[in-house]
mmCIF file of C-alpha atoms in Angstrom:
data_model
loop_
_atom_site.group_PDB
_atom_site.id
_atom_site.type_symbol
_atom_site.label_atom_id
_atom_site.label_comp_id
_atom_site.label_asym_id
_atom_site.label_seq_id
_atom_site.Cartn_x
_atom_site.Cartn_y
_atom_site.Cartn_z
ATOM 1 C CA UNK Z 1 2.544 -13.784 -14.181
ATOM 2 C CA UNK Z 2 5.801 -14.786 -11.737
ATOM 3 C CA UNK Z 3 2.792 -14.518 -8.743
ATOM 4 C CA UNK Z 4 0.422 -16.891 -10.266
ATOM 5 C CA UNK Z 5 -0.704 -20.494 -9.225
ATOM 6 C CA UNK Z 6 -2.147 -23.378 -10.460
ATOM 7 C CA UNK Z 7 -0.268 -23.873 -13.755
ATOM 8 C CA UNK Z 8 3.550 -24.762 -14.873
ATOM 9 C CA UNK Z 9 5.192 -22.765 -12.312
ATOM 10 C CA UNK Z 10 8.659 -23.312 -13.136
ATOM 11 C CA UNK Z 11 8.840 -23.147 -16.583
ATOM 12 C CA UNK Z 12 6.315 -20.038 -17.494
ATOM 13 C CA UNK Z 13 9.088 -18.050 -19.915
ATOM 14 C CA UNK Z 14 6.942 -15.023 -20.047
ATOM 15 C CA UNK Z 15 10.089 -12.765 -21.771
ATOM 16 C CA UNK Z 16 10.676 -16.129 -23.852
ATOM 17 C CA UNK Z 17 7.073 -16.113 -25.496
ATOM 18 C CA UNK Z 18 7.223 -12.535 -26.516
ATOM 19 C CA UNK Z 19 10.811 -12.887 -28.244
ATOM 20 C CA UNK Z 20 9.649 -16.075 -29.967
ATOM 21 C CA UNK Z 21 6.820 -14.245 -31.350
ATOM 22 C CA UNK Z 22 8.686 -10.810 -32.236
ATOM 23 C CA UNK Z 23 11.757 -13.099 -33.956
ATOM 24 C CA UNK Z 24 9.542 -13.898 -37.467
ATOM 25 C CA UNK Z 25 8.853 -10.003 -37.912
ATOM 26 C CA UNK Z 26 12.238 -8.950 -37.054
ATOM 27 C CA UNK Z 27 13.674 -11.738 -39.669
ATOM 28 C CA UNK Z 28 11.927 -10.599 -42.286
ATOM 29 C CA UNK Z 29 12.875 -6.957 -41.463
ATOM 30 C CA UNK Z 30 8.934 -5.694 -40.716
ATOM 31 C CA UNK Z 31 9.026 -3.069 -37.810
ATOM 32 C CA UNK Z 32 7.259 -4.141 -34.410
ATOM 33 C CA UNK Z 33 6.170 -1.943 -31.875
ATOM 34 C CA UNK Z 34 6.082 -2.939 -28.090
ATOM 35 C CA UNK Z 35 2.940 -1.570 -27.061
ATOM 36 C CA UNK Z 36 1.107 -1.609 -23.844
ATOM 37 C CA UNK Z 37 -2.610 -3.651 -23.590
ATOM 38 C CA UNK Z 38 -4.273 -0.095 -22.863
ATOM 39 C CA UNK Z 39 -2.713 1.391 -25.801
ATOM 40 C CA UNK Z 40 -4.612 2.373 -29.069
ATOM 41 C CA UNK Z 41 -4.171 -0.514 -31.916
ATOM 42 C CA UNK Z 42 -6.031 1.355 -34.488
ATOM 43 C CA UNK Z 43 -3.235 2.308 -36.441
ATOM 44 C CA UNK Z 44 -2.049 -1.717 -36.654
ATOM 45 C CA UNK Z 45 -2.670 -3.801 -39.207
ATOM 46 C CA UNK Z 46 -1.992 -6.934 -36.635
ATOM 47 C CA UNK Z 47 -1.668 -7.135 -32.619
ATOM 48 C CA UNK Z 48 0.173 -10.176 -31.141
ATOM 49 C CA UNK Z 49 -0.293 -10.414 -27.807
ATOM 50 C CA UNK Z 50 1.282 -13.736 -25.872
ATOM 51 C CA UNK Z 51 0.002 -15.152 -22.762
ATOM 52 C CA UNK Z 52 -2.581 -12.170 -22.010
ATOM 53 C CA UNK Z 53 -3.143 -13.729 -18.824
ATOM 54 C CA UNK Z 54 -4.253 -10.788 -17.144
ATOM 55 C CA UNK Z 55 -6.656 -8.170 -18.645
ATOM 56 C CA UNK Z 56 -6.915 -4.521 -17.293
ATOM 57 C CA UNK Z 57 -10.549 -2.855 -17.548
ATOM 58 C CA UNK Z 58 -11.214 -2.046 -21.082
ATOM 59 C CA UNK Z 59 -9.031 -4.174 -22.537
ATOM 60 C CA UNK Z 60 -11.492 -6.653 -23.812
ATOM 61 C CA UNK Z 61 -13.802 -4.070 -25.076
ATOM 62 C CA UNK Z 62 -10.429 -2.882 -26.977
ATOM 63 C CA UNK Z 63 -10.178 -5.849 -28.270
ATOM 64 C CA UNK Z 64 -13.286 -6.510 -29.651
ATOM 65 C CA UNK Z 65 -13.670 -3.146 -31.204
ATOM 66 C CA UNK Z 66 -10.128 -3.516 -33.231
ATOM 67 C CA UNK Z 67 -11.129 -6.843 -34.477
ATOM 68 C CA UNK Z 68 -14.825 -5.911 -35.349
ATOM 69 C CA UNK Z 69 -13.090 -2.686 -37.240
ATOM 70 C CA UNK Z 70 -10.939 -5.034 -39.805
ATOM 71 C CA UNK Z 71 -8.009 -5.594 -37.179
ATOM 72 C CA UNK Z 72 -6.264 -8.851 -36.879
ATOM 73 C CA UNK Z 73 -5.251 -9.983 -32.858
ATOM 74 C CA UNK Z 74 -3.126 -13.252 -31.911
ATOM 75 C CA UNK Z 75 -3.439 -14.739 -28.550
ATOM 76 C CA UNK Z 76 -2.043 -17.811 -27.047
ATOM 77 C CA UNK Z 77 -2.280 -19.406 -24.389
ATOM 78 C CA UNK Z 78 -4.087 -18.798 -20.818
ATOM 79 C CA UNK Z 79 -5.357 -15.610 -22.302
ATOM 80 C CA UNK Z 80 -7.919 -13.765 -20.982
ATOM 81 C CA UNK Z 81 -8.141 -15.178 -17.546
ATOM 82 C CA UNK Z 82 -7.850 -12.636 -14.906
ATOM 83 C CA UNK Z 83 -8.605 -9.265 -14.233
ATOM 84 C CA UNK Z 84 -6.171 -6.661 -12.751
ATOM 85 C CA UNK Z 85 -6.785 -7.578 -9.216
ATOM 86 C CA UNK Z 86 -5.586 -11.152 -10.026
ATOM 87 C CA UNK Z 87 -9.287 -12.212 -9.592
ATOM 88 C CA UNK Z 88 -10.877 -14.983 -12.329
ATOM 89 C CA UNK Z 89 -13.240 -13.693 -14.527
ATOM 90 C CA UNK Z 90 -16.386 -15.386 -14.241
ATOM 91 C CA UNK Z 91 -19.115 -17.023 -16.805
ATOM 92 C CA UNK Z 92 -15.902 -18.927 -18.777
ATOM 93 C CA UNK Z 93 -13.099 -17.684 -20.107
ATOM 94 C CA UNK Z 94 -11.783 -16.093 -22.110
ATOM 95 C CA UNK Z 95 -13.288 -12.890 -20.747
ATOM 96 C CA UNK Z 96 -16.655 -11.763 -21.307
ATOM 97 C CA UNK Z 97 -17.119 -11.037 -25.261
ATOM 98 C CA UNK Z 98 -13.931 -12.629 -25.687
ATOM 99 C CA UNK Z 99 -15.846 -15.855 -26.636
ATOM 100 C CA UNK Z 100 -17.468 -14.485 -29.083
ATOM 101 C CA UNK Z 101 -14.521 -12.416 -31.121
ATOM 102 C CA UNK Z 102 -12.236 -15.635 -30.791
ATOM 103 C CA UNK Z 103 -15.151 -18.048 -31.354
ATOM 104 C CA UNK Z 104 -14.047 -20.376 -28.474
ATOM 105 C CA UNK Z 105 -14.039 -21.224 -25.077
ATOM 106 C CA UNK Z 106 -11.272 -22.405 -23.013
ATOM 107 C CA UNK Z 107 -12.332 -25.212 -20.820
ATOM 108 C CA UNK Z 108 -9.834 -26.109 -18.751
ATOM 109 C CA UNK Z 109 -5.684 -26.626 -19.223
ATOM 110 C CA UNK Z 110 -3.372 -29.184 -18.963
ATOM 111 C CA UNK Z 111 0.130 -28.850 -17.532
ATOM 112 C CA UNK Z 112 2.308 -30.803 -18.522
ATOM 113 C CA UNK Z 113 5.567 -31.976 -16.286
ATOM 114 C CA UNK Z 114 9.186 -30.935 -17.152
ATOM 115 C CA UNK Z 115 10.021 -33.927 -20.034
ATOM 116 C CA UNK Z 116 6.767 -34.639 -21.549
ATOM 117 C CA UNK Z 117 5.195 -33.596 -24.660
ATOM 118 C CA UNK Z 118 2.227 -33.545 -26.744
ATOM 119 C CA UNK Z 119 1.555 -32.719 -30.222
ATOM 120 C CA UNK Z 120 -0.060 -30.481 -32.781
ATOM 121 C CA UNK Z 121 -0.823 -30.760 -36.429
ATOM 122 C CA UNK Z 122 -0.758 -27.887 -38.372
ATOM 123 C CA UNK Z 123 -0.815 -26.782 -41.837
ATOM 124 C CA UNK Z 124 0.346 -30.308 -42.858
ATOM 125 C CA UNK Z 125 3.478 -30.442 -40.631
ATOM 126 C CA UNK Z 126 3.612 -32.027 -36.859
ATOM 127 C CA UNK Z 127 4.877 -29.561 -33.775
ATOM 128 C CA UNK Z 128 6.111 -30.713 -30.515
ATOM 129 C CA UNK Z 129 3.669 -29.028 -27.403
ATOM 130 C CA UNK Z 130 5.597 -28.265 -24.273
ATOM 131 C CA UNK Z 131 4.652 -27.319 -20.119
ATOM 132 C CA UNK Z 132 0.824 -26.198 -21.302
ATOM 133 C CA UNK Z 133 -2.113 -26.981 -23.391
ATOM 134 C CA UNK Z 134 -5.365 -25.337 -23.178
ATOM 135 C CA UNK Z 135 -8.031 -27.477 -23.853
ATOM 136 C CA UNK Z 136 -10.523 -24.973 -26.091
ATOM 137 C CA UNK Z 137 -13.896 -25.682 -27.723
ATOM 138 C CA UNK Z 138 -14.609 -24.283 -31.317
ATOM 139 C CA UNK Z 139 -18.237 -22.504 -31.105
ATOM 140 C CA UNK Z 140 -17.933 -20.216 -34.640
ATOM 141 C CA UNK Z 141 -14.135 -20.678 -34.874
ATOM 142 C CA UNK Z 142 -12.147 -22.557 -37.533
ATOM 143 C CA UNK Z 143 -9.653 -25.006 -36.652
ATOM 144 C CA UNK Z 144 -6.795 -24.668 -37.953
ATOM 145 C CA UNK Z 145 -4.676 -26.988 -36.094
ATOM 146 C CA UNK Z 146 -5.559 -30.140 -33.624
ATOM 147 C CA UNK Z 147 -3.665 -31.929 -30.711
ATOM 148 C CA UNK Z 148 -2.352 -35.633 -31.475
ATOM 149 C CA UNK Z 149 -1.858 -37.184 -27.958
ATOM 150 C CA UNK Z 150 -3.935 -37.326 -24.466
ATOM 151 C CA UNK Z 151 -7.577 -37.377 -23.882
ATOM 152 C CA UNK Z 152 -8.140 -34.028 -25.891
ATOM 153 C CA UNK Z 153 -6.571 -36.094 -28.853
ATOM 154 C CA UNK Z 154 -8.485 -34.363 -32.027
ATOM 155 C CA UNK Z 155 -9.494 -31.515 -30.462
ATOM 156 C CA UNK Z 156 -8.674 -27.493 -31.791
ATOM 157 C CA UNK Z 157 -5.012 -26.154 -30.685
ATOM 158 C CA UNK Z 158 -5.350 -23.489 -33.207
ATOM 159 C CA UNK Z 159 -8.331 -21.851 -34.546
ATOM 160 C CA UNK Z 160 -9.316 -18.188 -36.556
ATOM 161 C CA UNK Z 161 -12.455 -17.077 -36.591
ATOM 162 C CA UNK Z 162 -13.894 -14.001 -38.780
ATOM 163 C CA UNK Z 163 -15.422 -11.798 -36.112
ATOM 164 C CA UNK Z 164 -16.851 -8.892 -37.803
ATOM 165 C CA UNK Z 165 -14.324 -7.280 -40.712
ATOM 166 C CA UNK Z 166 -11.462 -8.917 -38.682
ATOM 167 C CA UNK Z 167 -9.817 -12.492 -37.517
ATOM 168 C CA UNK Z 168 -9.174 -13.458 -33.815
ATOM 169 C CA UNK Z 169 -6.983 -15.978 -33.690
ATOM 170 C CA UNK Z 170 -6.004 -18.478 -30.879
ATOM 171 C CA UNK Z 171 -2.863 -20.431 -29.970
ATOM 172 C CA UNK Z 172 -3.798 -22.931 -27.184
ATOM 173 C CA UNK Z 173 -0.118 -24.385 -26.698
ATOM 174 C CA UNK Z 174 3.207 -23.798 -26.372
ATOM 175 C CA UNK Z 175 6.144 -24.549 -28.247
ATOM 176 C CA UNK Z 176 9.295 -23.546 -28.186
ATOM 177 C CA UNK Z 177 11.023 -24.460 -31.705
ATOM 178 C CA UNK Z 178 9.835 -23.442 -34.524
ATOM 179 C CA UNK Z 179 6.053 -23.053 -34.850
ATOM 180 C CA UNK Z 180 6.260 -19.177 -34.337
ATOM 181 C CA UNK Z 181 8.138 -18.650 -37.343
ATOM 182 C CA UNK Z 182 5.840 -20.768 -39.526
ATOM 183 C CA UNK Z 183 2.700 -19.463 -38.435
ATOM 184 C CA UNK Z 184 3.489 -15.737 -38.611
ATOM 185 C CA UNK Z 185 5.317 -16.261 -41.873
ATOM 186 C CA UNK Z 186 1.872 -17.319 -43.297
ATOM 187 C CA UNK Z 187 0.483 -14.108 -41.451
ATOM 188 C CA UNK Z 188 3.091 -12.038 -42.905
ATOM 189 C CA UNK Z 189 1.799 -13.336 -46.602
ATOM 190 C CA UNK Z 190 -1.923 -13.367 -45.432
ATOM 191 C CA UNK Z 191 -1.986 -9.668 -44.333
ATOM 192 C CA UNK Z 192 0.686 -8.487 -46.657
ATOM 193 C CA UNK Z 193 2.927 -7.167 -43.889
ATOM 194 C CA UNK Z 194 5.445 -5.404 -45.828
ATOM 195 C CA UNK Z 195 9.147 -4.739 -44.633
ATOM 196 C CA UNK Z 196 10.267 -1.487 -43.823
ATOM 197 C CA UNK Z 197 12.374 -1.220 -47.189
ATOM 198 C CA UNK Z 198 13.339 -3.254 -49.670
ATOM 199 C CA UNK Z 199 16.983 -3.022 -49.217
ATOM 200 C CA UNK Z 200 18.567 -6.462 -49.139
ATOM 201 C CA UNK Z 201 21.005 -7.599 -46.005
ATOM 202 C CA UNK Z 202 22.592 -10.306 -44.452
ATOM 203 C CA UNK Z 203 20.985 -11.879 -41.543
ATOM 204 C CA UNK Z 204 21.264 -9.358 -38.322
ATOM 205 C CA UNK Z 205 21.655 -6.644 -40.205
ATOM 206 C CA UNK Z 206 18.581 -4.407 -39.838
ATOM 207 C CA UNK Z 207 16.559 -1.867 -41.603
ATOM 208 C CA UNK Z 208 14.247 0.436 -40.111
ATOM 209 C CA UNK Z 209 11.923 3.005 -41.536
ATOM 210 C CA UNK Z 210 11.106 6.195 -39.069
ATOM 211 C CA UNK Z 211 9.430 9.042 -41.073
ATOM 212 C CA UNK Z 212 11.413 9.504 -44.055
ATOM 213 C CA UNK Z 213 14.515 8.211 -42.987
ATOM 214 C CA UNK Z 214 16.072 4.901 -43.113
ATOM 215 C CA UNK Z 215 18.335 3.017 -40.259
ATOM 216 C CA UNK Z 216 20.692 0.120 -41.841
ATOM 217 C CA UNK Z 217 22.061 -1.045 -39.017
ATOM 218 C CA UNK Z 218 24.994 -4.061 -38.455
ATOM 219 C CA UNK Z 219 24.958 -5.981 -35.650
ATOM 220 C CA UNK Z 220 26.725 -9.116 -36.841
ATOM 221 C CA UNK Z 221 30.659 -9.811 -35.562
ATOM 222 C CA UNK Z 222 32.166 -8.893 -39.102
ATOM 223 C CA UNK Z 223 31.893 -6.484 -42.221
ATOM 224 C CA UNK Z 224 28.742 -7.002 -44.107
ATOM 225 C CA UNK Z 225 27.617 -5.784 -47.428
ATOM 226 C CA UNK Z 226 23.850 -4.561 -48.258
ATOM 227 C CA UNK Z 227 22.022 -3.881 -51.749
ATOM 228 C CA UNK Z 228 20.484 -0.571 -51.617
ATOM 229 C CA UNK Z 229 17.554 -0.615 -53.941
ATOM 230 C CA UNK Z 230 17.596 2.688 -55.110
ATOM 231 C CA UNK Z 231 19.891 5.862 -54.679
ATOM 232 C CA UNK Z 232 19.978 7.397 -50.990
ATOM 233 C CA UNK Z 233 21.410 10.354 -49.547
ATOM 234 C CA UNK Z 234 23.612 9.176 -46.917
ATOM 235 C CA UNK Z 235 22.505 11.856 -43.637
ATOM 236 C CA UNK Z 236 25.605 11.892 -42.359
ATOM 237 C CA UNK Z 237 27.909 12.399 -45.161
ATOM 238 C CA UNK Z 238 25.653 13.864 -47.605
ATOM 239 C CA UNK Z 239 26.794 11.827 -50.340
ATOM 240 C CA UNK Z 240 24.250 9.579 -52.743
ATOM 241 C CA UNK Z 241 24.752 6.081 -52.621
ATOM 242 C CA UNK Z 242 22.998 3.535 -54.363
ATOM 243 C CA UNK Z 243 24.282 -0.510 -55.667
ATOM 244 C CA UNK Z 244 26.272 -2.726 -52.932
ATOM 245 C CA UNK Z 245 27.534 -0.612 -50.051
ATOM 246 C CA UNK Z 246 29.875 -2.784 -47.403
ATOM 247 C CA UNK Z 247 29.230 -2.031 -43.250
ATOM 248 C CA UNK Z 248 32.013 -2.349 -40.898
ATOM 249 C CA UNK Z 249 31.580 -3.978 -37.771
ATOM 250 C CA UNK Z 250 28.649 -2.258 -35.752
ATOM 251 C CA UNK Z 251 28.713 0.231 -38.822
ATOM 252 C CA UNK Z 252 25.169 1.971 -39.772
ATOM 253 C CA UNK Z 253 23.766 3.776 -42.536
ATOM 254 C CA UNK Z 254 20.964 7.034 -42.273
ATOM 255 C CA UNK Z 255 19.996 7.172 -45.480
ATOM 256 C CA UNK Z 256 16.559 9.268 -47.577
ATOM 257 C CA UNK Z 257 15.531 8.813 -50.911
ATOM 258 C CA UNK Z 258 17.682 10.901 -52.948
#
């Protein structure tokens, strides 16, 4: 992505897109994995995958067969446009049967300078659009979400579309406040993304399920106090805990069902 041309090339925030999208998941205390794009999503219930600008062989026939199969795959902005010799796909973009699982087809994009903005409505609420916009056509997509300014006024920034037993969606622009959260909240909902437990903690305080056991972990600057929501046997201590336990600073919990 740092080697590319032809875009925003000051301002692409590669390691900025991926946090944005992880933050909602990692809020809500839902475990994420940080796969690779040759990796096996079978076992997901949703893929997020930010600015996929560059596709390695197989990768959209992986894609295509998770989404057919009941999967549900995110992807944003100047996806699907080059292959793993940094060559452009040909016959539009994005790649190959990518058209047809995300129900669109990226025309062209507009970069915009350092300062200006456009817009997007979505889901009743307005969201500032910053350094790109791809300008997408809706063939069997939905849109979800339009741009407000520029001579692609009116036209689809986000769209789903039902490809098989699965959804494809597409995020054609960038923003950097708070859309993220809003749309995967509604994912979270939509899917029924469950947290890993539901043990009840102050924000950055986390909770992760591996196998049978349970990490509480505190990474705020102060003591915190979490509501266990049934009786655990602490790992380390052996003891059973269960109501309102209090953390120390960097303190952490290993806890199993009792």
């Amino acid at each position: 992505i740092k080697h590319f041309c032809g875009f925003n090339n000051i301002n692409r925030g590669y390691v900025e897109e991926c946090v944005k999208w992880y933050k909602p998941f990692y809020d809500k205390g839902c475990s994420v994995d940080v796969i690779a794009m040759d990796a096996d999503y079978s076992k997901y219930d949703l893929v997020i995958a930010p600015f996929l600008y560059m596709l390695k062989d197989g990768t959209v026939d992986r894609i295509e067969k998770y989404v057919a199969d009941g999967g549900n795959f995110v992807a944003t902005y100047l996806s699907g446009l080059v292959d793993s010799d940094d060559m452009c796909f040909l016959g539009g973009w994005p790649a190959g049967k990518l058209k047809d699982v995300f129900g669109i087809w990226h025309e062209e994009t507009d970069s915009l300078p350092e300062g200006m903005k456009n817009s997007v409505a979505y889901a009743g609420k307005e969201y500032d659009v910053v350094h790109v916009c791809d300008i997408i056509h809706a063939n069997e997509a939905e849109t979800l979400g339009t741009y407000g300014k520029d001579f692609y006024a009116g036209m689809p920034a986000v769209t789903v579309n039902n490809y098989g037993k699965g959804n494809a969606y597409y995020v054609a622009f960038r923003n950097d406040d708070c859309f993220a959260d809003n749309f995967c909240a509604k994912l979270i909902d939509d899917i029924k993304v469950a947290p890993d437990a539901q043990i009840k903690t102050a924000k950055d305080v986390t909770v992760r399920k591996r196998g049978n056991c349970i990490f509480v972990m505190n990474f705020t600057d102060g003591e915190t106090q979490v509501e266990l929501d049934s009786t655990y046997k602490n790992i380390i201590t052996g003891e059973e805990m269960s109501g309102t336990v209090t953390l120390g600073v960097c303190g952490y919990l290993v806890l199993k069902e009792a």
